[in-house]
């Protein structure tokens, strides 16, 4: 019999609630870990009186982080979608392979579930507002670039385009001697330079 519990299963207002002391929170040590995106929500950010951010769209992304020993923790990240915070979104999309450094991106939000990357975790100390206790949790310090970027198709395409360019250079070189023999005008001495102009 399978006794595993689906942590994402919803229940109704009249359903029985079994006793629970809380989720299976695990504090991981600081370090670099792989992650997988397990949830994505479109939301809105409403600034408070002391907020430094404007009202804007907000992407709420849940990632599951796994340590080498099998320990796991889940983090919920809020990406505020305004100009000053573009760097954080770009860092995330580069990590999962959707964006290439230095290039613009129109995000494919539908492809987020199951996307994988790597991040650096830190241990964040904080004070519980209700109890006043000193506690710790994990936070994402930054999302890391892939060690092997998923842009191999673009990288291998570049040499393919260079090869035809080289083949186009050869025919003008073969036709240059007849041109020089037929038209001995001084202006034609620039013909080899013009043929070099095909190197785009």
PDB file of C-alpha atoms in Angstrom, residues 25-147:
ATOM      1  CA  UNK A  25      11.373  21.833   6.443  1.00  0.00           C
ATOM      2  CA  UNK A  26      15.060  21.060   6.063  1.00  0.00           C
ATOM      3  CA  UNK A  27      17.792  23.638   6.582  1.00  0.00           C
ATOM      4  CA  UNK A  28      20.565  22.992   4.076  1.00  0.00           C
ATOM      5  CA  UNK A  29      24.117  24.282   4.631  1.00  0.00           C
ATOM      6  CA  UNK A  30      25.344  27.138   2.472  1.00  0.00           C
ATOM      7  CA  UNK A  31      26.562  26.000  -0.921  1.00  0.00           C
ATOM      8  CA  UNK A  32      25.708  25.379  -4.560  1.00  0.00           C
ATOM      9  CA  UNK A  33      22.824  23.018  -5.342  1.00  0.00           C
ATOM     10  CA  UNK A  34      20.768  21.865  -8.312  1.00  0.00           C
ATOM     11  CA  UNK A  35      17.118  22.891  -8.343  1.00  0.00           C
ATOM     12  CA  UNK A  36      13.932  22.100 -10.231  1.00  0.00           C
ATOM     13  CA  UNK A  37      10.929  24.395 -10.683  1.00  0.00           C
ATOM     14  CA  UNK A  38       7.850  22.781  -9.107  1.00  0.00           C
ATOM     15  CA  UNK A  39       5.312  25.603  -9.277  1.00  0.00           C
ATOM     16  CA  UNK A  40       4.666  28.953 -10.924  1.00  0.00           C
ATOM     17  CA  UNK A  41       1.985  31.531 -10.158  1.00  0.00           C
ATOM     18  CA  UNK A  42       1.156  34.888 -11.716  1.00  0.00           C
ATOM     19  CA  UNK A  43       0.520  37.452  -8.998  1.00  0.00           C
ATOM     20  CA  UNK A  44       0.604  41.182  -8.310  1.00  0.00           C
ATOM     21  CA  UNK A  45       2.689  43.181  -5.891  1.00  0.00           C
ATOM     22  CA  UNK A  46       0.979  45.935  -3.918  1.00  0.00           C
ATOM     23  CA  UNK A  47       3.495  48.199  -2.195  1.00  0.00           C
ATOM     24  CA  UNK A  48       3.141  49.087   1.461  1.00  0.00           C
ATOM     25  CA  UNK A  49       3.755  52.538   2.964  1.00  0.00           C
ATOM     26  CA  UNK A  50       7.523  51.996   3.260  1.00  0.00           C
ATOM     27  CA  UNK A  51       8.012  49.912   0.123  1.00  0.00           C
ATOM     28  CA  UNK A  52      10.778  50.879  -2.286  1.00  0.00           C
ATOM     29  CA  UNK A  53       9.170  48.931  -5.148  1.00  0.00           C
ATOM     30  CA  UNK A  54       6.223  50.126  -7.273  1.00  0.00           C
ATOM     31  CA  UNK A  55       2.984  48.258  -7.879  1.00  0.00           C
ATOM     32  CA  UNK A  56       3.810  45.656 -10.534  1.00  0.00           C
ATOM     33  CA  UNK A  57       3.314  42.122 -11.736  1.00  0.00           C
ATOM     34  CA  UNK A  58       4.985  39.451  -9.644  1.00  0.00           C
ATOM     35  CA  UNK A  59       6.080  35.946 -10.642  1.00  0.00           C
ATOM     36  CA  UNK A  60       5.981  33.521  -7.709  1.00  0.00           C
ATOM     37  CA  UNK A  61       8.211  30.556  -8.486  1.00  0.00           C
ATOM     38  CA  UNK A  62       8.684  27.518  -6.240  1.00  0.00           C
ATOM     39  CA  UNK A  63      11.919  25.560  -6.538  1.00  0.00           C
ATOM     40  CA  UNK A  64      12.934  22.266  -4.950  1.00  0.00           C
ATOM     41  CA  UNK A  65      16.591  22.114  -3.949  1.00  0.00           C
ATOM     42  CA  UNK A  66      18.322  18.763  -3.455  1.00  0.00           C
ATOM     43  CA  UNK A  67      21.550  18.160  -1.534  1.00  0.00           C
ATOM     44  CA  UNK A  68      24.031  15.396  -2.500  1.00  0.00           C
ATOM     45  CA  UNK A  69      22.890  13.301   0.494  1.00  0.00           C
ATOM     46  CA  UNK A  70      19.285  13.412  -0.717  1.00  0.00           C
ATOM     47  CA  UNK A  71      18.020  16.092   1.686  1.00  0.00           C
ATOM     48  CA  UNK A  72      15.552  18.454   0.048  1.00  0.00           C
ATOM     49  CA  UNK A  73      14.086  21.837   0.780  1.00  0.00           C
ATOM     50  CA  UNK A  74      11.531  23.948  -1.053  1.00  0.00           C
ATOM     51  CA  UNK A  75      11.862  27.683  -1.556  1.00  0.00           C
ATOM     52  CA  UNK A  76       9.319  30.158  -2.874  1.00  0.00           C
ATOM     53  CA  UNK A  77      10.833  33.055  -4.803  1.00  0.00           C
ATOM     54  CA  UNK A  78       9.022  36.287  -5.632  1.00  0.00           C
ATOM     55  CA  UNK A  79      10.254  38.052  -8.746  1.00  0.00           C
ATOM     56  CA  UNK A  80       9.035  41.649  -8.898  1.00  0.00           C
ATOM     57  CA  UNK A  81       8.614  42.615 -12.530  1.00  0.00           C
ATOM     58  CA  UNK A  82       9.911  46.161 -12.781  1.00  0.00           C
ATOM     59  CA  UNK A  83      12.979  47.704 -14.383  1.00  0.00           C
ATOM     60  CA  UNK A  84      15.323  47.690 -11.374  1.00  0.00           C
ATOM     61  CA  UNK A  85      14.794  43.966 -10.758  1.00  0.00           C
ATOM     62  CA  UNK A  86      15.320  42.731 -14.347  1.00  0.00           C
ATOM     63  CA  UNK A  87      18.769  41.429 -13.328  1.00  0.00           C
ATOM     64  CA  UNK A  88      17.209  38.876 -10.982  1.00  0.00           C
ATOM     65  CA  UNK A  89      14.840  37.542 -13.646  1.00  0.00           C
ATOM     66  CA  UNK A  90      17.681  37.368 -16.170  1.00  0.00           C
ATOM     67  CA  UNK A  91      19.861  35.507 -13.665  1.00  0.00           C
ATOM     68  CA  UNK A  92      17.089  32.940 -13.191  1.00  0.00           C
ATOM     69  CA  UNK A  93      16.348  32.495 -16.902  1.00  0.00           C
ATOM     70  CA  UNK A  94      20.043  32.147 -17.760  1.00  0.00           C
ATOM     71  CA  UNK A  95      20.330  29.465 -15.073  1.00  0.00           C
ATOM     72  CA  UNK A  96      17.509  27.348 -16.534  1.00  0.00           C
ATOM     73  CA  UNK A  97      18.785  27.837 -20.094  1.00  0.00           C
ATOM     74  CA  UNK A  98      16.014  30.047 -21.473  1.00  0.00           C
ATOM     75  CA  UNK A  99      18.148  33.167 -21.838  1.00  0.00           C
ATOM     76  CA  UNK A 100      21.654  33.707 -23.158  1.00  0.00           C
ATOM     77  CA  UNK A 101      23.881  36.313 -21.513  1.00  0.00           C
ATOM     78  CA  UNK A 102      23.769  39.618 -23.355  1.00  0.00           C
ATOM     79  CA  UNK A 103      20.616  38.772 -25.323  1.00  0.00           C
ATOM     80  CA  UNK A 104      17.005  39.840 -24.815  1.00  0.00           C
ATOM     81  CA  UNK A 105      14.338  37.264 -23.970  1.00  0.00           C
ATOM     82  CA  UNK A 106      10.583  36.970 -24.176  1.00  0.00           C
ATOM     83  CA  UNK A 107      10.044  34.445 -21.338  1.00  0.00           C
ATOM     84  CA  UNK A 108       8.263  31.172 -22.001  1.00  0.00           C
ATOM     85  CA  UNK A 109       6.351  31.028 -18.722  1.00  0.00           C
ATOM     86  CA  UNK A 110       4.540  27.834 -19.738  1.00  0.00           C
ATOM     87  CA  UNK A 111       7.891  26.004 -19.902  1.00  0.00           C
ATOM     88  CA  UNK A 112       8.891  26.793 -16.305  1.00  0.00           C
ATOM     89  CA  UNK A 113       7.473  23.673 -14.633  1.00  0.00           C
ATOM     90  CA  UNK A 114      10.197  21.051 -14.550  1.00  0.00           C
ATOM     91  CA  UNK A 115      12.934  23.494 -15.636  1.00  0.00           C
ATOM     92  CA  UNK A 116      16.252  22.813 -13.933  1.00  0.00           C
ATOM     93  CA  UNK A 117      19.257  24.905 -12.981  1.00  0.00           C
ATOM     94  CA  UNK A 118      21.765  25.542 -10.244  1.00  0.00           C
ATOM     95  CA  UNK A 119      21.762  28.077  -7.421  1.00  0.00           C
ATOM     96  CA  UNK A 120      23.774  29.208  -4.426  1.00  0.00           C
ATOM     97  CA  UNK A 121      21.998  28.917  -1.079  1.00  0.00           C
ATOM     98  CA  UNK A 122      22.759  30.916   2.036  1.00  0.00           C
ATOM     99  CA  UNK A 123      21.561  30.464   5.609  1.00  0.00           C
ATOM    100  CA  UNK A 124      19.495  33.468   6.628  1.00  0.00           C
ATOM    101  CA  UNK A 125      19.098  34.282  10.361  1.00  0.00           C
ATOM    102  CA  UNK A 126      15.862  36.018  11.349  1.00  0.00           C
ATOM    103  CA  UNK A 127      13.658  36.705  14.359  1.00  0.00           C
ATOM    104  CA  UNK A 128      10.209  35.129  14.484  1.00  0.00           C
ATOM    105  CA  UNK A 129       7.720  38.019  14.637  1.00  0.00           C
ATOM    106  CA  UNK A 130       5.193  36.001  16.680  1.00  0.00           C
ATOM    107  CA  UNK A 131       7.464  34.330  19.222  1.00  0.00           C
ATOM    108  CA  UNK A 132      10.556  36.532  19.149  1.00  0.00           C
ATOM    109  CA  UNK A 133      12.728  33.425  18.708  1.00  0.00           C
ATOM    110  CA  UNK A 134      15.938  33.505  16.681  1.00  0.00           C
ATOM    111  CA  UNK A 135      15.529  31.202  13.690  1.00  0.00           C
ATOM    112  CA  UNK A 136      17.204  30.345  10.411  1.00  0.00           C
ATOM    113  CA  UNK A 137      16.031  29.561   6.926  1.00  0.00           C
ATOM    114  CA  UNK A 138      17.518  29.121   3.493  1.00  0.00           C
ATOM    115  CA  UNK A 139      17.510  31.861   0.895  1.00  0.00           C
ATOM    116  CA  UNK A 140      18.749  32.005  -2.669  1.00  0.00           C
ATOM    117  CA  UNK A 141      21.905  34.094  -2.879  1.00  0.00           C
ATOM    118  CA  UNK A 142      22.014  33.897  -6.686  1.00  0.00           C
ATOM    119  CA  UNK A 143      21.145  31.682  -9.625  1.00  0.00           C
ATOM    120  CA  UNK A 144      24.197  30.259 -11.366  1.00  0.00           C
ATOM    121  CA  UNK A 145      25.010  30.021 -15.049  1.00  0.00           C
ATOM    122  CA  UNK A 146      24.851  26.520 -16.532  1.00  0.00           C
ATOM    123  CA  UNK A 147      28.226  24.790 -16.664  1.00  0.00           C
TER     124      UNK A 147
END
